Short mmCIF file of C-alpha atoms and ligand atoms in Angstrom, two decimals:
data_model
loop_
_atom_site.label_atom_id
_atom_site.label_comp_id
_atom_site.label_asym_id
_atom_site.label_seq_id
_atom_site.Cartn_x
_atom_site.Cartn_y
_atom_site.Cartn_z
CA UNK I 57 -44.91 31.62 -63.34
CA UNK I 58 -42.73 32.34 -60.32
CA UNK I 59 -40.38 35.22 -61.03
CA UNK I 60 -37.14 36.38 -59.49
CA UNK I 61 -37.62 39.47 -57.36
CA UNK I 62 -36.77 42.71 -59.17
CA UNK I 63 -33.75 43.16 -56.95
CA UNK I 64 -32.35 39.68 -57.59
CA UNK I 65 -33.22 39.92 -61.27
CA UNK I 66 -31.31 43.19 -61.62
CA UNK I 67 -28.43 41.56 -59.80
CA UNK I 68 -28.77 38.54 -62.06
CA UNK I 69 -28.64 40.33 -65.41
CA UNK I 70 -26.08 42.83 -64.10
CA UNK I 71 -23.62 40.25 -62.89
CA UNK I 72 -23.84 37.98 -65.88
CA UNK I 73 -23.52 40.90 -68.27
CA UNK I 74 -20.50 42.03 -66.31
CA UNK I 75 -19.00 38.59 -66.59
CA UNK I 76 -19.64 38.48 -70.30
CA UNK I 77 -17.92 41.81 -70.72
CA UNK I 78 -14.98 40.90 -68.47
CA UNK I 79 -11.57 40.52 -70.07
CA UNK I 80 -9.37 37.45 -69.66
CA UNK I 81 -7.07 37.35 -66.66
CA UNK I 82 -3.32 37.05 -67.16
CA UNK I 83 -2.34 33.38 -67.14
CA UNK I 84 -0.60 33.66 -63.78
CA UNK I 85 -2.82 36.07 -61.83
CA UNK I 86 -1.63 34.85 -58.45
CA UNK I 87 -0.62 36.73 -55.36
CA UNK I 88 2.64 36.40 -53.47
CA UNK I 89 2.39 33.15 -51.57
CA UNK I 90 5.50 34.06 -49.55
CA UNK I 91 3.61 36.99 -48.03
CA UNK I 92 0.67 34.76 -47.21
CA UNK I 93 2.52 32.31 -45.00
CA UNK I 94 2.31 29.43 -47.46
CA UNK I 95 4.82 26.64 -47.09
CA UNK I 96 7.06 26.36 -50.15
CA UNK I 97 7.73 22.65 -49.63
CA UNK I 98 5.68 20.01 -51.39
CA UNK I 99 2.83 18.83 -49.17
CA UNK I 100 3.25 15.39 -47.69
CA UNK I 101 0.83 13.59 -50.04
CA UNK I 102 1.23 10.45 -52.17
CA UNK I 103 2.53 10.95 -55.71
CA UNK I 104 -0.33 11.47 -58.17
CA UNK I 105 -1.31 8.25 -59.97
CA UNK I 106 -3.13 10.07 -62.78
CA UNK I 107 -4.15 13.61 -63.74
CA UNK I 108 -4.46 15.34 -60.40
CA UNK I 109 -7.65 17.30 -59.73
CA UNK I 110 -7.69 19.44 -56.61
CA UNK I 111 -11.01 20.48 -55.12
CA UNK I 112 -10.80 23.35 -52.63
CA UNK I 113 -13.63 23.29 -50.08
CA UNK I 114 -15.48 20.33 -48.61
CA UNK I 115 -18.95 21.85 -48.60
CA UNK I 116 -21.97 20.80 -50.62
CA UNK I 117 -20.24 21.67 -53.86
CA UNK I 118 -16.75 20.32 -53.13
CA UNK I 119 -17.89 17.01 -51.60
CA UNK I 120 -20.13 16.26 -54.58
CA UNK I 121 -17.42 17.39 -56.98
CA UNK I 122 -14.70 15.16 -55.48
CA UNK I 123 -16.94 12.08 -55.58
CA UNK I 124 -18.28 12.61 -59.09
CA UNK I 125 -14.92 13.61 -60.64
CA UNK I 126 -13.61 10.22 -59.62
CA UNK I 127 -16.74 8.54 -60.92
CA UNK I 128 -16.67 10.37 -64.27
CA UNK I 129 -12.97 9.68 -64.87
CA UNK I 130 -11.55 6.94 -62.61
CA UNK I 131 -8.04 7.88 -63.81
CA UNK I 132 -8.32 11.22 -62.01
CA UNK I 133 -6.30 11.44 -58.80
CA UNK I 134 -8.61 13.63 -56.72
CA UNK I 135 -7.54 15.60 -53.63
CA UNK I 136 -10.13 17.56 -51.66
CA UNK I 137 -8.56 20.29 -49.50
CA UNK I 138 -10.78 21.47 -46.64
CA UNK I 139 -9.79 23.63 -43.68
CA UNK I 140 -12.37 22.22 -41.26
CA UNK I 141 -11.91 18.83 -39.58
CA UNK I 142 -15.62 17.95 -39.38
CA UNK I 143 -18.53 18.57 -41.71
CA UNK I 144 -21.52 20.34 -40.17
CA UNK I 145 -24.57 20.90 -42.31
CA UNK I 146 -26.23 24.28 -42.72
CA UNK I 147 -29.39 22.70 -44.21
CA UNK I 148 -31.57 21.32 -41.37
CA UNK I 149 -29.67 23.44 -38.81
CA UNK I 150 -32.78 25.59 -38.28
CA UNK I 151 -34.73 22.41 -37.45
CA UNK I 152 -31.96 21.38 -35.06
CA UNK I 153 -32.37 24.74 -33.25
CA UNK I 154 -35.95 23.65 -32.52
CA UNK I 155 -34.85 20.11 -31.47
CA UNK I 156 -36.47 18.37 -34.46
CA UNK I 157 -33.18 16.47 -34.97
CA UNK I 158 -30.01 15.99 -32.89
CA UNK I 159 -26.54 17.31 -33.70
CA UNK I 160 -25.51 13.92 -35.10
CA UNK I 161 -27.96 14.51 -37.98
CA UNK I 162 -25.86 17.50 -39.11
CA UNK I 163 -22.34 16.18 -38.56
CA UNK I 164 -20.52 13.87 -40.97
CA UNK I 165 -16.99 12.60 -41.51
CA UNK I 166 -14.79 13.94 -44.32
CA UNK I 167 -12.60 10.84 -43.85
CA UNK I 168 -15.51 8.50 -44.58
CA UNK I 169 -16.51 10.52 -47.65
CA UNK I 170 -12.95 10.25 -49.03
CA UNK I 171 -12.54 6.55 -48.12
CA UNK I 172 -15.91 5.58 -49.61
CA UNK I 173 -15.27 7.46 -52.83
CA UNK I 174 -11.60 6.78 -53.40
CA UNK I 175 -10.15 10.27 -53.14
CA UNK I 176 -7.77 11.99 -50.70
CA UNK I 177 -9.03 14.31 -47.95
CA UNK I 178 -6.31 16.84 -47.12
CA UNK I 179 -7.20 18.79 -43.97
CA UNK I 180 -5.43 22.08 -44.79
CA UNK I 181 -6.10 25.72 -45.63
CA UNK I 182 -5.46 26.99 -49.15
CA UNK I 183 -3.70 30.37 -49.06
CA UNK I 184 -2.59 30.86 -52.64
CA UNK I 185 -2.53 29.44 -56.17
CA UNK I 186 0.09 29.86 -58.88
CA UNK I 187 -1.77 29.29 -62.10
CA UNK I 188 1.48 29.58 -64.10
CA UNK I 189 3.16 26.54 -62.51
CA UNK I 190 -0.23 24.99 -61.48
CA UNK I 191 0.43 24.83 -57.76
CA UNK I 192 -2.01 25.20 -54.87
CA UNK I 193 -0.32 26.51 -51.72
CA UNK I 194 -1.46 25.52 -48.24
CA UNK I 195 0.06 26.17 -44.83
CA UNK I 196 1.30 22.56 -45.04
CA UNK I 197 2.99 22.81 -48.43
CA UNK I 198 2.02 23.00 -52.08
CA UNK I 199 0.23 20.47 -54.29
CA UNK I 200 0.51 20.40 -58.10
CA UNK I 201 -2.66 20.16 -60.14
CA UNK I 202 -3.82 19.35 -63.63
CA UNK I 203 -7.29 20.73 -62.89
CA UNK I 204 -8.40 22.88 -59.98
CA UNK I 205 -11.95 23.42 -58.70
CA UNK I 206 -12.49 26.23 -56.20
CA UNK I 207 -15.62 25.77 -54.08
CA UNK I 208 -14.88 27.86 -50.94
CA UNK I 209 -18.42 29.16 -50.31
CA UNK I 210 -19.11 32.61 -48.88
CA UNK I 211 -17.96 35.21 -46.39
CA UNK I 212 -20.02 37.97 -44.77
CA UNK I 213 -19.91 41.61 -45.81
CA UNK I 214 -20.39 43.55 -42.56
CA UNK I 215 -19.96 46.89 -44.37
CA UNK I 216 -23.43 46.21 -45.85
CA UNK I 217 -24.92 46.95 -42.41
CA UNK I 218 -22.57 49.84 -41.66
CA UNK I 219 -20.07 47.85 -39.58
CA UNK I 220 -16.53 48.45 -40.88
CA UNK I 221 -14.20 48.78 -37.90
CA UNK I 222 -12.36 45.45 -37.39
CA UNK I 223 -13.08 45.54 -33.64
CA UNK I 224 -16.80 46.10 -34.28
CA UNK I 225 -16.86 43.26 -36.82
CA UNK I 226 -15.35 40.91 -34.24
CA UNK I 227 -17.95 42.07 -31.66
CA UNK I 228 -20.75 41.40 -34.15
CA UNK I 229 -19.41 37.97 -35.11
CA UNK I 230 -18.98 36.91 -31.50
CA UNK I 231 -22.06 38.46 -29.92
CA UNK I 232 -24.60 38.21 -32.72
CA UNK I 233 -23.34 35.59 -35.22
CA UNK I 234 -25.35 35.32 -38.41
CA UNK I 235 -25.56 31.53 -38.43
CA UNK I 236 -25.27 31.21 -42.20
CA UNK I 237 -21.84 29.60 -42.18
CA UNK I 238 -21.55 26.17 -40.56
CA UNK I 239 -20.03 25.36 -37.18
CA UNK I 240 -19.56 27.58 -34.14
CA UNK I 241 -22.15 30.16 -35.25
CA UNK I 242 -24.93 27.58 -35.08
CA UNK I 243 -23.80 26.32 -31.68
CA UNK I 244 -23.69 29.87 -30.40
CA UNK I 245 -27.27 30.59 -31.56
CA UNK I 246 -28.50 27.34 -30.00
CA UNK I 247 -26.92 28.44 -26.68
CA UNK I 248 -28.52 31.88 -26.95
CA UNK I 249 -31.95 30.34 -27.44
CA UNK I 250 -31.47 28.00 -24.48
CA UNK I 251 -30.64 31.00 -22.26
CA UNK I 252 -33.22 33.44 -23.65
CA UNK I 253 -35.69 34.43 -20.94
CA UNK I 254 -37.91 36.83 -22.86
CA UNK I 255 -38.00 40.10 -24.80
CA UNK I 256 -37.02 40.70 -28.44
CA UNK I 257 -34.91 38.23 -30.38
CA UNK I 258 -33.74 39.93 -33.58
CA UNK I 259 -33.21 38.12 -36.89
CA UNK I 260 -32.40 39.86 -40.18
CA UNK I 261 -32.64 39.12 -43.90
CA UNK I 262 -30.01 40.82 -46.07
CA UNK I 263 -30.34 42.25 -49.58
CA UNK I 264 -28.70 40.78 -52.69
CA UNK I 265 -28.34 37.13 -53.58
CA UNK I 266 -27.74 35.91 -50.04
CA UNK I 267 -27.15 32.26 -49.01
CA UNK I 268 -30.38 30.27 -48.65
CA UNK I 269 -33.23 32.61 -49.64
CA UNK I 270 -35.85 31.00 -47.36
CA UNK I 271 -33.37 30.47 -44.49
CA UNK I 272 -34.17 33.61 -42.43
CA UNK I 273 -37.95 33.05 -42.69
CA UNK I 274 -37.63 29.38 -41.76
CA UNK I 275 -35.44 30.37 -38.82
CA UNK I 276 -38.05 32.91 -37.66
CA UNK I 277 -40.65 30.09 -37.65
CA UNK I 278 -38.38 27.71 -35.73
CA UNK I 279 -37.38 30.29 -33.09
CA UNK I 280 -41.03 31.35 -32.69
CA UNK I 281 -42.02 27.69 -32.30
CA UNK I 282 -39.52 27.39 -29.41
CA UNK I 283 -41.02 30.48 -27.71
CA UNK I 284 -44.50 29.02 -28.15
CA UNK I 285 -43.58 25.60 -26.82
CA UNK I 286 -41.49 26.88 -23.89
CA UNK I 287 -44.05 29.63 -23.14
CA UNK I 288 -41.33 32.28 -23.34
CA UNK I 289 -42.69 35.82 -23.36
CA UNK I 290 -40.65 36.78 -26.37
CA UNK I 291 -41.08 38.02 -29.90
CA UNK I 292 -39.04 37.35 -33.00
CA UNK I 293 -38.33 40.64 -34.73
CA UNK I 294 -37.46 39.87 -38.36
CA UNK I 295 -36.02 42.93 -40.13
CA UNK I 296 -35.92 42.35 -43.89
CA UNK I 297 -33.89 44.52 -46.29
CA UNK I 298 -36.14 43.30 -49.10
CA UNK I 299 -39.59 44.75 -49.85
CA UNK I 300 -41.23 41.39 -49.09
CA UNK I 301 -40.43 37.75 -48.36
CA UNK I 302 -38.06 36.70 -51.14
CA UNK I 303 -39.28 33.15 -51.80
CA UNK I 304 -42.30 30.94 -50.88
CA UNK I 305 -43.93 34.22 -49.94
CA UNK I 306 -47.53 33.05 -49.62
CA UNK I 307 -46.54 30.02 -47.55
CA UNK I 308 -44.42 31.98 -45.07
CA UNK I 309 -46.94 34.83 -44.73
CA UNK I 310 -49.72 32.31 -44.09
CA UNK I 311 -47.58 30.47 -41.52
CA UNK I 312 -46.62 33.71 -39.72
CA UNK I 313 -50.37 34.55 -39.48
CA UNK I 314 -51.66 31.13 -38.54
CA UNK I 315 -49.04 29.91 -36.08
CA UNK I 316 -47.07 32.92 -34.85
CA UNK I 317 -49.40 35.93 -34.64
CA UNK I 318 -48.05 38.25 -31.95
CA UNK I 319 -44.78 36.31 -31.85
CA UNK I 320 -43.20 37.08 -35.24
CA UNK I 321 -42.98 40.82 -35.92
CA UNK I 322 -42.10 41.03 -39.64
CA UNK I 323 -40.62 44.36 -40.79
CA UNK I 324 -39.95 44.40 -44.57
CA UNK I 325 -38.16 47.10 -46.59
CA UNK I 326 -35.83 48.04 -43.72
CA UNK I 327 -32.19 48.28 -44.76
CA UNK I 328 -29.89 48.28 -41.73
CA UNK I 329 -27.55 51.27 -41.83
CA UNK I 330 -25.79 50.86 -38.49
CA UNK I 331 -25.65 48.70 -35.38
CA UNK I 332 -25.00 49.95 -31.85
CA UNK I 333 -23.71 46.86 -30.09
CA UNK I 334 -23.53 48.49 -26.63
CA UNK I 335 -27.10 49.81 -26.83
CA UNK I 336 -28.40 46.67 -28.55
CA UNK I 337 -29.98 48.73 -31.29
CA UNK I 338 -30.08 48.49 -35.08
CA UNK I 339 -30.84 51.59 -37.12
CA UNK I 340 -32.45 51.60 -40.54
CA UNK I 341 -33.13 54.63 -42.70
CA UNK I 342 -36.55 55.01 -41.06
CA UNK I 343 -36.48 53.35 -37.63
CA UNK I 344 -34.40 52.29 -34.65
CA UNK I 345 -35.09 48.85 -33.22
CA UNK I 346 -33.99 47.67 -29.78
CA UNK I 347 -33.34 44.00 -29.12
CA UNK I 348 -32.41 41.74 -26.22
CA UNK I 349 -30.53 39.16 -28.23
CA UNK I 350 -29.91 38.60 -31.92
CA UNK I 351 -28.46 36.67 -34.85
CA UNK I 352 -27.62 39.37 -37.40
CA UNK I 353 -27.18 38.31 -41.03
CA UNK I 354 -25.29 40.83 -43.21
CA UNK I 355 -25.04 40.55 -47.01
CA UNK I 356 -22.79 37.85 -48.39
CA UNK I 357 -19.88 37.86 -50.80
CA UNK I 358 -17.82 35.07 -52.34
CA UNK I 359 -15.27 33.59 -49.92
CA UNK I 360 -12.21 35.85 -49.54
CA UNK I 361 -10.01 33.22 -51.17
CA UNK I 362 -11.51 34.17 -54.56
CA UNK I 363 -10.38 37.76 -54.08
CA UNK I 364 -6.98 36.73 -52.69
CA UNK I 365 -6.37 34.76 -55.88
CA UNK I 366 -7.22 37.79 -58.04
CA UNK I 367 -10.23 36.07 -59.59
CA UNK I 368 -12.98 38.57 -58.76
CA UNK I 369 -15.00 39.89 -61.65
CA UNK I 370 -14.32 43.63 -61.61
CA UNK I 371 -17.98 44.68 -61.53
CA UNK I 372 -19.16 42.03 -59.11
CA UNK I 373 -20.90 43.63 -56.13
CA UNK I 374 -20.61 40.36 -54.19
CA UNK I 375 -16.96 39.79 -55.21
CA UNK I 376 -17.76 36.63 -57.11
CA UNK I 377 -15.41 34.95 -59.54
CA UNK I 378 -14.93 35.96 -63.17
CA UNK I 379 -15.86 32.70 -64.87
CA UNK I 380 -17.56 31.51 -68.04
CA UNK I 381 -21.13 31.39 -66.73
CA UNK I 382 -22.01 28.34 -68.84
CA UNK I 383 -18.78 26.34 -68.37
CA UNK I 384 -17.57 27.49 -64.91
CA UNK I 385 -13.89 27.88 -65.92
CA UNK I 386 -12.00 31.06 -65.04
CA UNK I 387 -12.01 33.26 -68.15
CA UNK I 388 -8.97 32.30 -70.23
CA UNK I 389 -8.05 29.30 -68.07
CA UNK I 390 -9.70 25.92 -68.75
CA UNK I 391 -7.75 24.32 -65.89
CA UNK I 392 -9.43 26.30 -63.09
CA UNK I 393 -13.16 26.21 -62.20
CA UNK I 394 -15.31 27.95 -59.58
CA UNK I 395 -18.52 26.34 -58.29
CA UNK I 396 -20.99 26.51 -55.42
CA UNK I 397 -22.01 29.71 -53.63
CA UNK I 398 -18.85 31.53 -54.88
CA UNK I 399 -20.18 31.44 -58.46
CA UNK I 400 -21.38 34.75 -60.00
CA UNK I 401 -24.54 33.34 -61.56
CA UNK I 402 -27.74 34.42 -59.78
CA UNK I 403 -28.82 30.87 -58.93
CA UNK I 404 -30.27 30.35 -55.49
CA UNK I 405 -27.29 29.83 -53.16
CA UNK I 406 -28.45 26.44 -51.92
CA UNK I 407 -27.00 23.03 -51.17
CA UNK I 408 -29.15 21.29 -53.78
CA UNK I 409 -28.10 23.83 -56.42
CA UNK I 410 -24.43 23.19 -55.55
CA UNK I 411 -24.90 19.41 -55.55
CA UNK I 412 -26.60 19.21 -58.96
CA UNK I 413 -24.25 21.80 -60.47
CA UNK I 414 -21.16 19.89 -59.25
CA UNK I 415 -22.34 16.75 -61.05
CA UNK I 416 -22.50 18.67 -64.31
CA UNK I 417 -19.10 20.36 -63.81
CA UNK I 418 -17.47 17.01 -62.87
CA UNK I 419 -18.79 15.55 -66.15
CA UNK I 420 -17.59 18.62 -68.04
CA UNK I 421 -14.04 18.42 -66.63
CA UNK I 422 -13.92 14.68 -67.34
CA UNK I 423 -15.14 15.33 -70.91
CA UNK I 424 -12.56 18.07 -71.42
CA UNK I 425 -9.80 15.77 -70.11
CA UNK I 426 -10.73 13.53 -73.06
CA UNK I 427 -10.81 16.42 -75.54
CA UNK I 428 -14.64 16.61 -75.60
CA UNK I 429 -17.06 19.42 -74.76
CA UNK I 430 -20.49 19.48 -73.05
CA UNK I 431 -23.46 21.82 -73.42
CA UNK I 432 -24.59 23.77 -70.33
CA UNK I 433 -27.12 22.06 -68.10
CA UNK I 434 -29.18 23.88 -65.53
CA UNK I 435 -28.68 23.13 -61.85
CA UNK I 436 -31.74 22.14 -59.84
CA UNK I 437 -32.85 24.06 -56.77
CA UNK I 438 -34.94 21.86 -54.49
CA UNK I 439 -35.49 23.50 -51.16
CA UNK I 440 -37.73 22.55 -48.23
CA UNK I 441 -38.52 24.97 -45.41
CA UNK I 442 -40.05 23.97 -42.10
CA UNK I 443 -42.87 26.20 -40.83
CA UNK I 444 -43.72 24.24 -37.67
CA UNK I 445 -41.44 22.03 -35.58
CA UNK I 446 -43.92 19.82 -33.71
CA UNK I 447 -45.40 18.32 -35.78
CA UNK I 448 -42.79 18.97 -38.48
CA UNK I 449 -44.54 20.62 -41.45
CA UNK I 450 -42.78 22.09 -44.48
CA UNK I 451 -43.28 23.98 -47.72
CA UNK I 452 -40.96 23.64 -50.71
CA UNK I 453 -39.80 24.77 -54.14
CA UNK I 454 -38.34 22.82 -57.05
CA UNK I 455 -36.87 24.94 -59.85
CA UNK I 456 -34.43 25.01 -62.75
CA UNK I 457 -32.91 27.96 -64.65
CA UNK I 458 -32.85 29.08 -68.28
CA UNK I 459 -30.24 31.16 -70.06
CA UNK I 460 -31.05 33.99 -72.43
CA UNK I 461 -28.10 34.23 -74.81
CA UNK I 462 -29.34 37.58 -76.21
CA UNK I 463 -28.97 39.56 -73.00
CA UNK I 464 -26.75 36.97 -71.31
CA UNK I 465 -29.05 36.62 -68.31
CA UNK I 466 -30.57 33.77 -66.34
CA UNK I 467 -34.13 33.37 -65.09
CA UNK I 468 -36.00 30.72 -63.14
CA UNK I 469 -37.54 27.93 -65.24
CA UNK I 470 -39.92 25.00 -64.60
CA UNK I 471 -40.75 26.26 -61.11
CA UNK I 472 -42.97 24.17 -58.85
CA UNK I 473 -44.01 25.84 -55.60
CA UNK I 474 -45.63 23.90 -52.75
CA UNK I 475 -46.80 26.55 -50.30
CA UNK I 476 -49.42 24.48 -48.43
CA UNK I 477 -47.57 22.86 -45.56
CA UNK I 478 -48.23 19.34 -44.32
CA UNK I 479 -46.49 16.63 -42.32
CA UNK I 480 -45.74 14.53 -45.42
CA UNK I 481 -43.69 17.43 -46.76
CA UNK I 482 -42.13 17.73 -43.29
CA UNK I 483 -40.90 14.13 -43.53
CA UNK I 484 -39.83 14.72 -47.16
CA UNK I 485 -37.68 17.60 -45.84
CA UNK I 486 -35.70 15.17 -43.64
CA UNK I 487 -35.60 12.51 -46.37
CA UNK I 488 -34.19 15.08 -48.81
CA UNK I 489 -31.34 15.82 -46.39
CA UNK I 490 -30.64 12.13 -45.68
CA UNK I 491 -30.50 11.49 -49.45
CA UNK I 492 -28.04 14.31 -50.06
CA UNK I 493 -25.80 13.28 -47.12
CA UNK I 494 -25.79 9.75 -48.57
CA UNK I 495 -24.89 11.18 -51.96
CA UNK I 496 -21.93 13.15 -50.56
CA UNK I 497 -20.60 10.78 -47.86
CA UNK I 498 -21.43 7.17 -48.92
C1 FAD F 663 -29.24 27.96 -41.94
C2 FAD F 663 -29.10 27.46 -43.35
C3 FAD F 663 -30.08 26.66 -43.90
C4 FAD F 663 -29.95 26.18 -45.20
N1 FAD F 663 -30.92 25.38 -45.70
C5 FAD F 663 -30.78 24.87 -46.93
C6 FAD F 663 -31.72 23.93 -47.43
O1 FAD F 663 -32.69 23.59 -46.75
N2 FAD F 663 -31.54 23.43 -48.67
C7 FAD F 663 -30.48 23.78 -49.44
O2 FAD F 663 -30.37 23.27 -50.56
N3 FAD F 663 -29.55 24.67 -49.00
C8 FAD F 663 -29.67 25.22 -47.78
N4 FAD F 663 -28.72 26.08 -47.30
C9 FAD F 663 -27.65 26.59 -48.19
C10 FAD F 663 -26.41 25.67 -48.29
O3 FAD F 663 -25.92 25.36 -47.03
C11 FAD F 663 -25.31 26.37 -49.10
O4 FAD F 663 -25.84 26.91 -50.27
C12 FAD F 663 -24.22 25.37 -49.46
O5 FAD F 663 -23.55 25.00 -48.27
C13 FAD F 663 -23.23 25.94 -50.46
O6 FAD F 663 -22.23 25.00 -50.71
P1 FAD F 663 -20.72 25.44 -51.01
O7 FAD F 663 -19.98 24.17 -51.18
O8 FAD F 663 -20.66 26.46 -52.07
O9 FAD F 663 -20.26 26.20 -49.68
P2 FAD F 663 -19.99 25.56 -48.22
O10 FAD F 663 -20.95 24.44 -47.97
O11 FAD F 663 -19.99 26.70 -47.25
O12 FAD F 663 -18.53 24.95 -48.31
C14 FAD F 663 -17.40 25.74 -48.51
C15 FAD F 663 -16.25 25.01 -47.82
O13 FAD F 663 -15.00 25.60 -48.23
C16 FAD F 663 -14.14 25.60 -47.13
N5 FAD F 663 -13.09 26.60 -47.37
C17 FAD F 663 -13.26 27.94 -47.55
N6 FAD F 663 -12.07 28.53 -47.77
C18 FAD F 663 -11.13 27.55 -47.72
C19 FAD F 663 -9.71 27.55 -47.86
N7 FAD F 663 -9.03 28.69 -48.09
N8 FAD F 663 -9.05 26.38 -47.75
C20 FAD F 663 -9.73 25.21 -47.50
N9 FAD F 663 -11.08 25.16 -47.34
C21 FAD F 663 -11.77 26.32 -47.46
C22 FAD F 663 -15.06 25.94 -45.96
O14 FAD F 663 -14.48 25.54 -44.73
C23 FAD F 663 -16.31 25.15 -46.30
O15 FAD F 663 -16.34 23.87 -45.70
C24 FAD F 663 -28.83 26.56 -45.99
C25 FAD F 663 -27.83 27.36 -45.43
C26 FAD F 663 -27.97 27.81 -44.12
C27 FAD F 663 -26.87 28.64 -43.55
#
């Protein structure tokens, strides 16, 4: 059976044990909203027509959550607060880099999602929460809630690659964006690839439970496929902090060998200790690597909002929220839930995981609003990865999770790996994305 890597498994049992041991937060563990620039007026929204549920974040978790909360309890008055004006998908963005699809495939309208599913889209940034008076503060005013779901995703941890000075972090973000958060980073990488004339293009895979385990390996394949097609004399240097490819290992190794020999230079077990932006060099414990251009992916942590709200589990290396790992509510507070990539559970940080998980949590909140309880259900991680762009060929994994109540840990369960690529799986990759966009936006 497929197993979690030792590193992720240690992280897995460590974080869940830490959560189990964590003590309840005070009932109003909120920071000073005055200091944070929050408006202390009520936001200009219609009066709630039923129990108001606020969903923070319009990503894969929040969009699914808003739709299914309304479906599970039509009396809920659902407001989704999202700081971006347009949705841009991370999944399929690697294929877009290689021109398999156009930008319109990735972009979708928050307004249509809200209109089609009978909830309110509030384009604002959440800066604070007062759990005592049940208020969410935004720069446009506060909104009262009966239930609150926080799904703000991730932020990067540049200290993990030895970059701590704020000026250096800005340089890194602007010159060598990771491309694992949606929007400008992807556009910037696309521009880099269009202008790349040859030499070494550096990609990196971080340690820990980073967003989209196969993402860096898929990206290496897509960038290498561009070099091959455009006859660019370049190589993709992929520096991996892990001892080996973290998922779909056989498939990716075989693809690197068959399609990209001499183009992809894979360097496992190399933890980046520092980056010299001026000299275009990354240093690991053992080596220094020069590059001509790069997209550098540091480790991830839960979105800063979770820390701002005082919700971080004290032992969480990735600053994830202190929640009941089976019921998703903040410890000691059944009104506030955390889902998606900000969760502390060691599930694969993927869109499909977030989508299936949100359906369960929406049912759970609806059940609790009626005084009922639900047993934990595993999310489902279905993840396709393209290995060639033309023709489009993919490999995939389909997995669930099981919970061990004795040591309070999770492990993969019912894992199906498809590591032999073909064009049918390539088309299934696109169909999977179309299906999930339909699920979130129609
Ligand atoms: C290149 C790439 C390829 C991927 N490929 C796949 C794939 O093939 N299959 C797959 O299943 N997954 C894939 N993923 C992973 C997937 O994109 C993430 O796991 C998923 O987006 C997580 O959903 P989320 O809702 O937790 O976070 P997000 O989708 O990041 O959403 C979080 C949202 O919260 C908003 N937000 C944050 N803070 C605030 C605030 N204070 N106020 C208001 N709004 C806020 C953000 O703007 C954002 O829109 C890929 C990711 C990348 C980067």
